[in-house]
XYZ file of C-alpha atoms in Angstrom:
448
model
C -71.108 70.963 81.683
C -73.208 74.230 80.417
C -70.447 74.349 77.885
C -70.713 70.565 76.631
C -74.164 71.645 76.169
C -73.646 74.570 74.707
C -71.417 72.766 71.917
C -74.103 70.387 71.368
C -76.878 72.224 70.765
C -75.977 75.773 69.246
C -75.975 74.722 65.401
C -73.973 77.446 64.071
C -71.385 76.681 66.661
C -71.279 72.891 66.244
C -70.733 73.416 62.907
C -67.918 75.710 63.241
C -66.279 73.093 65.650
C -66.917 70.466 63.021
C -65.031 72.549 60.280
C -62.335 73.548 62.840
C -61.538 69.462 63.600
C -61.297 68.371 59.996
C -59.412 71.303 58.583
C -57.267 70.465 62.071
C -56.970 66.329 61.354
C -56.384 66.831 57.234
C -52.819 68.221 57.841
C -51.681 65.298 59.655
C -52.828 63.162 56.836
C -50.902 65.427 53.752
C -47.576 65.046 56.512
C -47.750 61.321 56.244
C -47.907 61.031 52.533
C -44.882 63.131 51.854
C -42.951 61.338 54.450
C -43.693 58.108 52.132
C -43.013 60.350 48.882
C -39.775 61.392 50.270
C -38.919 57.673 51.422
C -39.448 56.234 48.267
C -37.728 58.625 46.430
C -34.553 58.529 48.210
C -34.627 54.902 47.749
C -35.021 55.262 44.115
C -31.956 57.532 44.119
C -29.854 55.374 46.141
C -30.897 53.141 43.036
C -29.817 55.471 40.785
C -26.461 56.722 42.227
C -25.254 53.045 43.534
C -25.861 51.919 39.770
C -24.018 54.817 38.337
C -21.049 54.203 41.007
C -20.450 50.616 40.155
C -20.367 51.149 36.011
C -18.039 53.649 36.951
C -15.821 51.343 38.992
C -16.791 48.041 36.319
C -13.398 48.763 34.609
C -11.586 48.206 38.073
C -12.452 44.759 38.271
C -12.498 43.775 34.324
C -8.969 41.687 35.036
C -11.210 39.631 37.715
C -14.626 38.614 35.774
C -11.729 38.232 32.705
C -10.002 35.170 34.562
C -13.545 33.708 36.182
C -14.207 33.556 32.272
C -11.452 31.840 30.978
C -11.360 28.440 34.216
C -14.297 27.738 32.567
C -12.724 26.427 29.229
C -9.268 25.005 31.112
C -10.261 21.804 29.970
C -10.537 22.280 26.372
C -6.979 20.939 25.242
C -4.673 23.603 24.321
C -6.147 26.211 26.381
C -5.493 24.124 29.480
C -1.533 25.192 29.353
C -1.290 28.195 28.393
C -4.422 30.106 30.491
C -2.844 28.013 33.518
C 0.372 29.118 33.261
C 0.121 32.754 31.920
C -2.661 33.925 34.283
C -3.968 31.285 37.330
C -1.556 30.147 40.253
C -1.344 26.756 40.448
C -3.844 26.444 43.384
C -6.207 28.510 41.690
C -6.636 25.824 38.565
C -6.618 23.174 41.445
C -9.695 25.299 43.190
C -11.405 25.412 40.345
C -10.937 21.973 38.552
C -12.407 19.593 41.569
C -15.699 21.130 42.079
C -15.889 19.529 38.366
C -14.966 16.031 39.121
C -16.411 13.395 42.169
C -14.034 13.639 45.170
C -14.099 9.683 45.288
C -12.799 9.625 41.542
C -9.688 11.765 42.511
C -8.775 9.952 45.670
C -9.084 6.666 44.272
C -8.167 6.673 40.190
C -5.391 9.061 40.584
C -2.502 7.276 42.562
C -3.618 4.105 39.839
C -2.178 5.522 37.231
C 0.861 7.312 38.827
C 1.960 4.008 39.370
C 1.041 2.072 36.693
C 2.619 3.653 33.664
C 1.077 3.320 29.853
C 2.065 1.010 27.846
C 3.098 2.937 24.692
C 3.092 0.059 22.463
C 1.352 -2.994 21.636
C 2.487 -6.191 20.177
C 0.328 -4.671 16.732
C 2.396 -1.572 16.727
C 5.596 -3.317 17.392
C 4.720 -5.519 14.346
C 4.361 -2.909 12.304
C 7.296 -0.915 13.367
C 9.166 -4.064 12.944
C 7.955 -5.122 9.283
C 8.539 -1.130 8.065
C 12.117 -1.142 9.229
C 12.882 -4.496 7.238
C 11.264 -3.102 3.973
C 13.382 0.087 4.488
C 16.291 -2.369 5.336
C 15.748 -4.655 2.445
C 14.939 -1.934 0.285
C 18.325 -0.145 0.242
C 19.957 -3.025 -0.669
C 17.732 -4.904 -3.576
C 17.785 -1.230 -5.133
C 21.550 -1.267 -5.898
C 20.319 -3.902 -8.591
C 16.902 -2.001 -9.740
C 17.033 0.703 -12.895
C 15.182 2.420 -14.761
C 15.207 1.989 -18.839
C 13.743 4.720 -20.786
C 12.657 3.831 -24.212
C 12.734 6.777 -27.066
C 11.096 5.631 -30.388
C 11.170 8.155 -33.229
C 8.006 8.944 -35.358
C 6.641 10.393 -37.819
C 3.044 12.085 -38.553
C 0.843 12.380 -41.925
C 2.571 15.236 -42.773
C 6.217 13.786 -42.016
C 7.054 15.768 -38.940
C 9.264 14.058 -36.303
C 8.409 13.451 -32.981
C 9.396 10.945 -30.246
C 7.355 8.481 -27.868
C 8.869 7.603 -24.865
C 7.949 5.153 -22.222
C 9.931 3.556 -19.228
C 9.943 0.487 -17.338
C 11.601 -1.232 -14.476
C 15.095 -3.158 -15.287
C 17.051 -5.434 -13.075
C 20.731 -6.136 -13.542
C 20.802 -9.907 -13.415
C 24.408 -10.438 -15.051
C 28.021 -8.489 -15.268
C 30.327 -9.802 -17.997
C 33.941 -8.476 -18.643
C 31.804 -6.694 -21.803
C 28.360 -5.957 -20.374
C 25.942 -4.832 -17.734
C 22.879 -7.374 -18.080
C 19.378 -6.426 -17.371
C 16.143 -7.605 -16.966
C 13.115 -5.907 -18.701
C 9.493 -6.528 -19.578
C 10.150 -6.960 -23.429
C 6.522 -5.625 -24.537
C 8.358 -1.914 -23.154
C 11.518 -2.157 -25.656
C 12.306 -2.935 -28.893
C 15.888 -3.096 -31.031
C 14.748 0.495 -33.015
C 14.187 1.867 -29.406
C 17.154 4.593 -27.871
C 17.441 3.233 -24.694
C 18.703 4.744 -22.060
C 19.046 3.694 -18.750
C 19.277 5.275 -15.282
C 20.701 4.538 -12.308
C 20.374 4.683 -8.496
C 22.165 7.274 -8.491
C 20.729 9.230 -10.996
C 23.440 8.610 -13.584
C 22.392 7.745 -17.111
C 24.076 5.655 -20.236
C 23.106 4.310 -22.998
C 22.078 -0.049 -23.621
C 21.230 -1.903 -26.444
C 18.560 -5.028 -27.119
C 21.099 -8.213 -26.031
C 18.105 -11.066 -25.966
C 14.388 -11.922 -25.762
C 11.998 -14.392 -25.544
C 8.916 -14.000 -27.019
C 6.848 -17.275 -25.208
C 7.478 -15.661 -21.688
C 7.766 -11.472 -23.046
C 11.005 -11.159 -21.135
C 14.298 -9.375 -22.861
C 17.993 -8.677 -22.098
C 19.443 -5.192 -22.013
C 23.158 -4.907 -22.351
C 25.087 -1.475 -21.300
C 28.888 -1.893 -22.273
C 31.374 -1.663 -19.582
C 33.637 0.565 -21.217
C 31.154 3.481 -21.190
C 30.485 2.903 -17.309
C 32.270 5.212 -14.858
C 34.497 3.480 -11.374
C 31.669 5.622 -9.591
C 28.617 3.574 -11.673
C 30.224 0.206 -11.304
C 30.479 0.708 -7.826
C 27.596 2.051 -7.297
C 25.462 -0.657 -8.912
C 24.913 -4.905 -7.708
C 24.088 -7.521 -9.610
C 21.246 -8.876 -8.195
C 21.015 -12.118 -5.870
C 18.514 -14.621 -6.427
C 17.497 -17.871 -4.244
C 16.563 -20.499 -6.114
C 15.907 -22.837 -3.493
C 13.327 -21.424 -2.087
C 9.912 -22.599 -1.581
C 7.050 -20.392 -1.152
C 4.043 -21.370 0.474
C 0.422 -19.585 0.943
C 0.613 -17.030 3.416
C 4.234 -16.015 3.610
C 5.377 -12.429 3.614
C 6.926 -11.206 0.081
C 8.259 -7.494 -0.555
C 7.428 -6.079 -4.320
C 10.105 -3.668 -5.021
C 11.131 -1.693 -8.056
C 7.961 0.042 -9.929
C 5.024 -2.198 -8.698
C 2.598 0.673 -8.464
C 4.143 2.357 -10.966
C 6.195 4.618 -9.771
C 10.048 3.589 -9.607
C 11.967 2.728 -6.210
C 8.078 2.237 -4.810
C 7.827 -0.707 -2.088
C 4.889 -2.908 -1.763
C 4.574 -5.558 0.630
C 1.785 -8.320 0.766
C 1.805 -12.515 1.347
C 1.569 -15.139 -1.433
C -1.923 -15.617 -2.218
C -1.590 -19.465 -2.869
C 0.179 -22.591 -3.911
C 2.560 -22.013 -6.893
C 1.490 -23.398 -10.111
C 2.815 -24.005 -13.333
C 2.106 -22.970 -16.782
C 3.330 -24.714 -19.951
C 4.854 -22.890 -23.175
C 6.619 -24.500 -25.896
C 8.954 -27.373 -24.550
C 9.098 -25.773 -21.017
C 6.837 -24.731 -17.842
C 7.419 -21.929 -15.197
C 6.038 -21.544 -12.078
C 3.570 -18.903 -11.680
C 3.147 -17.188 -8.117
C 0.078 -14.928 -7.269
C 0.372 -12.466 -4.079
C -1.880 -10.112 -2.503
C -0.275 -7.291 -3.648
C -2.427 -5.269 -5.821
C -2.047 -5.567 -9.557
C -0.834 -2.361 -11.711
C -0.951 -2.404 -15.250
C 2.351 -0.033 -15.262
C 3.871 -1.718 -12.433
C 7.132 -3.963 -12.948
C 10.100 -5.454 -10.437
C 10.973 -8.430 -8.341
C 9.617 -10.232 -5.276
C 11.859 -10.353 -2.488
C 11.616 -12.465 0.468
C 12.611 -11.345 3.959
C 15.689 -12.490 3.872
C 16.326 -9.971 0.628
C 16.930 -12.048 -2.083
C 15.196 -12.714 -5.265
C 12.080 -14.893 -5.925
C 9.999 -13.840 -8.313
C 9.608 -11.446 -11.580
C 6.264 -9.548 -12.044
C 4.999 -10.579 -15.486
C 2.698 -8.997 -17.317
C 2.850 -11.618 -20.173
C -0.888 -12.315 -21.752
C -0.757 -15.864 -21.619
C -1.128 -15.972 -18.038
C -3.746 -12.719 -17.812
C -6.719 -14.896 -17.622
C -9.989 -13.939 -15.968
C -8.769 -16.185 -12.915
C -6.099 -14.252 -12.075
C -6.487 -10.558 -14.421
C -6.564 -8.481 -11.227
C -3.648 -10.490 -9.319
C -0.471 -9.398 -9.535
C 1.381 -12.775 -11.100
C 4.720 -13.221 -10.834
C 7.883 -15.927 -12.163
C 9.227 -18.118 -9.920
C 12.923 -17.512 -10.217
C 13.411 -21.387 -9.650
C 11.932 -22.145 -12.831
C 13.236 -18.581 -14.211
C 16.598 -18.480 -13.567
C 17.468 -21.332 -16.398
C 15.998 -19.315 -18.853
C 17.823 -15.817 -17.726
C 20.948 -18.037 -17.789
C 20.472 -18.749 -21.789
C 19.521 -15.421 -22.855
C 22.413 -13.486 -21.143
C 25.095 -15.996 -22.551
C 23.193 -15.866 -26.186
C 22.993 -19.975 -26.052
C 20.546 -21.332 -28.696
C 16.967 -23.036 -27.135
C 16.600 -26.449 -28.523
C 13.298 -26.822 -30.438
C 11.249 -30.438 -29.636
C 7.883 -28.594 -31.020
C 5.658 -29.567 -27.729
C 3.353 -27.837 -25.286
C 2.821 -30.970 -22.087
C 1.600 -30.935 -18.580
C 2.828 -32.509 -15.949
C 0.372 -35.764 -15.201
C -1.351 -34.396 -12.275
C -3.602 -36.976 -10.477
C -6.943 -35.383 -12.099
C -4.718 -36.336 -15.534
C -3.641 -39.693 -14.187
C -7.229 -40.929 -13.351
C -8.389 -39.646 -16.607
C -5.810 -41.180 -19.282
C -4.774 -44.001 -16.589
C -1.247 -43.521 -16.781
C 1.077 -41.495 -13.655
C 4.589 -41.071 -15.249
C 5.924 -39.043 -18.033
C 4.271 -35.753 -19.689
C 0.747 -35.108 -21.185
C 1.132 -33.369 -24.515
C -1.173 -31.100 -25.072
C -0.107 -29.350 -28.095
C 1.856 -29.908 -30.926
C 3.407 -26.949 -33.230
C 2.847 -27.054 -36.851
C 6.398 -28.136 -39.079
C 8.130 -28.740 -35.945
C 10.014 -31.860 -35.473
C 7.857 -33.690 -32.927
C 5.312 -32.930 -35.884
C 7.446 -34.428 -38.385
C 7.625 -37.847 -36.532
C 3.674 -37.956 -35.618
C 3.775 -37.271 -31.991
C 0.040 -36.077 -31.767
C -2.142 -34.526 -28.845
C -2.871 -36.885 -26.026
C 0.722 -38.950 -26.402
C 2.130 -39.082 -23.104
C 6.001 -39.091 -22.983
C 7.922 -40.845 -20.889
C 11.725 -41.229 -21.798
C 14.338 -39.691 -24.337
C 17.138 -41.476 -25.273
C 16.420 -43.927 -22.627
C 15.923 -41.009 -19.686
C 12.966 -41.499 -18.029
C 10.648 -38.019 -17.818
C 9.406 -37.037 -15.081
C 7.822 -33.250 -15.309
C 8.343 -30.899 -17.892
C 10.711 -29.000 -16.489
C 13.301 -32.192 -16.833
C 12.330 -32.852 -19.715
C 13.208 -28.987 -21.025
C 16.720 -29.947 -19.033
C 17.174 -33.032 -20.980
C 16.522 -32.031 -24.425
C 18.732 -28.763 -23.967
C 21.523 -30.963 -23.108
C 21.621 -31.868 -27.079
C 22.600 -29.713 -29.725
C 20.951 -28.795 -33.442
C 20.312 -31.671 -35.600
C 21.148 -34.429 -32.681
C 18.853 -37.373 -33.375
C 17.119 -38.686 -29.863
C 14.819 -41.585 -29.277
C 11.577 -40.777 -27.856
C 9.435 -43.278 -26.177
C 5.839 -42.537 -25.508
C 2.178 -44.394 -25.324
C -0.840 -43.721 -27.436
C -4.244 -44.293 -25.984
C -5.512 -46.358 -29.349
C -9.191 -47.600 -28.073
C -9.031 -49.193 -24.750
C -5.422 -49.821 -25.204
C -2.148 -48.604 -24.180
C 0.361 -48.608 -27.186
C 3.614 -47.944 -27.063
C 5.761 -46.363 -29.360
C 9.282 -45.358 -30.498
C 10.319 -42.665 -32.670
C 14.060 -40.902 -33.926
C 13.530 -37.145 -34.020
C 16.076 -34.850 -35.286
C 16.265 -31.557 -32.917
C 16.617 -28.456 -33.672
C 17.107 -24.840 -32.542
C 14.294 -21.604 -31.882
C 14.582 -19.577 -34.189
């Protein structure tokens, strides 16, 4: 106790005890701290050393982040086969497809169509499939009958130095004679000065000459002798077949073959665009046929129908290039065609009447109150219908007692005469309100 009090009291004393406890508790203090230091810092070389260890070791495991990296484009379309098969087991892809797609989807969808199979067609593609085959069918054999005509004119410039134009055109061999090869050819694309030259099928050439033409319809026949025609070009060549008794209605399928776009041994196919319909030259009407097909100013050939015969002749003639139909690609009937063709392959002379008529159509009818015989609707200068007085508005209606029914019997009936026969034509005048009728003799004669 006398020491307590000793330590309390005695300044110099209690103030060395003081001293002696703090320099005794500061120590302990510095010891912690470093302990903390020393943590700290061998946590932040751990740091250190673990990230230096595991660059080092990175390369190791390249092949492994490499494949996590490509599953995630398997489903991009090509990729999908070969990644899978070069690099992934099979139940690797499977593992890492599904997490992608609803359980429920795969259970339920996927057995559906394992056993349902696709349809790979449809009744549109089997149509189509269907139609190209019969082009390509029809095709090879209407070509056998399609050439091509190549048409060398010879010129001269202002300073007298030669040169050549050429053109070509679609031709059709429509005739074989013991003399002749006969073909068909737009007649605006030749002319008799022309060296013509045609090609065939195969590729073979020979030379053809101007045979006929006529001008009211621009249609001409080409004739390539025999004689200068290989056994290999005869055979390989057809005369083409035509089908005169068929009708074509709105809507049916036609095949446009030869050069309609142009280009030779092209195929177009479209459907008649509407009713057939005449239009009237000199002593005669053809039927006209407009398709869907588009029109070509270069392009030339036939119409085909499926069952691959002839029924129509692109035309290109002006008469019939009206504003109605300028971008529709018009075509000849080969019914009302085919008589024509006949005359100018065997050279037999037209017979000359001198008349452009209608048939009386029931607009016609109402208006002139009459039903049978022809409207005329034109009548050529110094021709012999002009040298009797038939006039415009006479309606015809018999020759030599026939009766007339359309135009295109009475082009039958007067080509059944001969130059300079004399026929009896019957026909009414409208003279006021009246009806007259009247008979005149007419002496025929030929185009010249």
């Amino acid at each position: 106790m006398a020491d307590e009090n000793k330590l309390v009291h005695n300044g110099p004393a209690e103030e060395e005890q003081y001293t002696f406890v703090k320099e005794t508790i500061r120590p302990k203090k510095r010891s912690k701290a470093k302990k903390v230091g020393f943590t700290v810092g061998m946590a932040v070389l751990f740091g250190i050393t673990s990230c230096i260890v595991f660059c080092l070791c990175l390369p190791l495991f390249s092949d492994y982040f490499e494949i996590n990296r490509k599953q995630i484009t398997i489903g991009k379309g090509d990729e999908l086969e070969s990644t899978a098969t070069k690099t992934i087991a099979p139940e690797e892809v499977t593992a890492t497809v599904v997490p992608s797609i609803a359980p429920t989807k795969i259970k339920t969808e996927q057995p559906r169509h394992t056993n349902t199979p696709k349809p790979t067609k449809t009744p549109a593609v089997d149509a189509i499939v269907s139609i190209s085959k019969k082009i390509q069918s029809i095709s090879g054999t209407v070509n056998h009958s399609i050439v091509k005509v190549t048409c060398i004119q010879n010129s001269y410039d202002l300073f007298n130095t030669p040169s050549q134009d050429t053109n070509s055109t679609c031709g059709v061999i429509v005739g074989k004679s013991d003399e002749y090869l006969l073909i068909y050819v737009v007649q605006s694309k030749v002319s008799a000065t022309d060296n013509l030259i045609v090609t065939f099928e195969d590729s073979s050439v020979v030379n053809a000459k101007l045979f006929n033409k006529m001008d009211d319809l621009g249609i001409a026949i080409l004739a390539v002798e025999i004689v200068k025609l290989t056994k290999e070009q005869l055979a390989s060549v057809d005369v083409a077949e035509f089908d005169t008794t068929y009708e074509l209605k709105t809507g049916e399928t036609v095949i446009a073959l030869g050069s309609p776009n142009g280009h030779m041994y092209s195929a177009l196919y479209g459907t008649v665009a509407n009713e057939p319909y005449n239009d009237y030259i000199v002593d005669n009407a053809v039927t006209l046929v407009n398709t869907t097909i588009p029109y070509n100013s270069n392009g030339e050939g036939v119409l085909v129908n499926l069952d691959g015969k002839i029924v129509a002749f692109i035309t290109h003639a002006a008469t019939f290039t009206t504003q109605l139909n300028a971008t529709v690609n018009t075509c000849y009937s080969i019914r009302s065609l085919k008589p024509i063709i006949t005359k100018l392959v065997n050279k037999k002379d037209s017979i000359y009447f001198g008349i452009t008529a209608n048939d009386i159509t029931p607009e016609i009818a109402y208006r002139i109150g009459m039903d049978k015989g022809i409207y005329v609707t034109k009548v050529e200068s110094d021709s012999p219908a002009f040298n009797v007085d038939i006039k415009k508005g006479d309606v015809i209606t018999a020759i030599n007692g026939i009766e007339i029914t359309d135009v295109a019997e009475y082009n039958t009936i007067i080509n059944n005469f001969h130059d300079k026969d004399h026929v009896q034509v019957e026909f009414y005048r409208t003279q006021g309100d009246k009806k007259v009728e009247k008979k005149v003799l007419l002496e025929l004669s030929i185009v010249k």
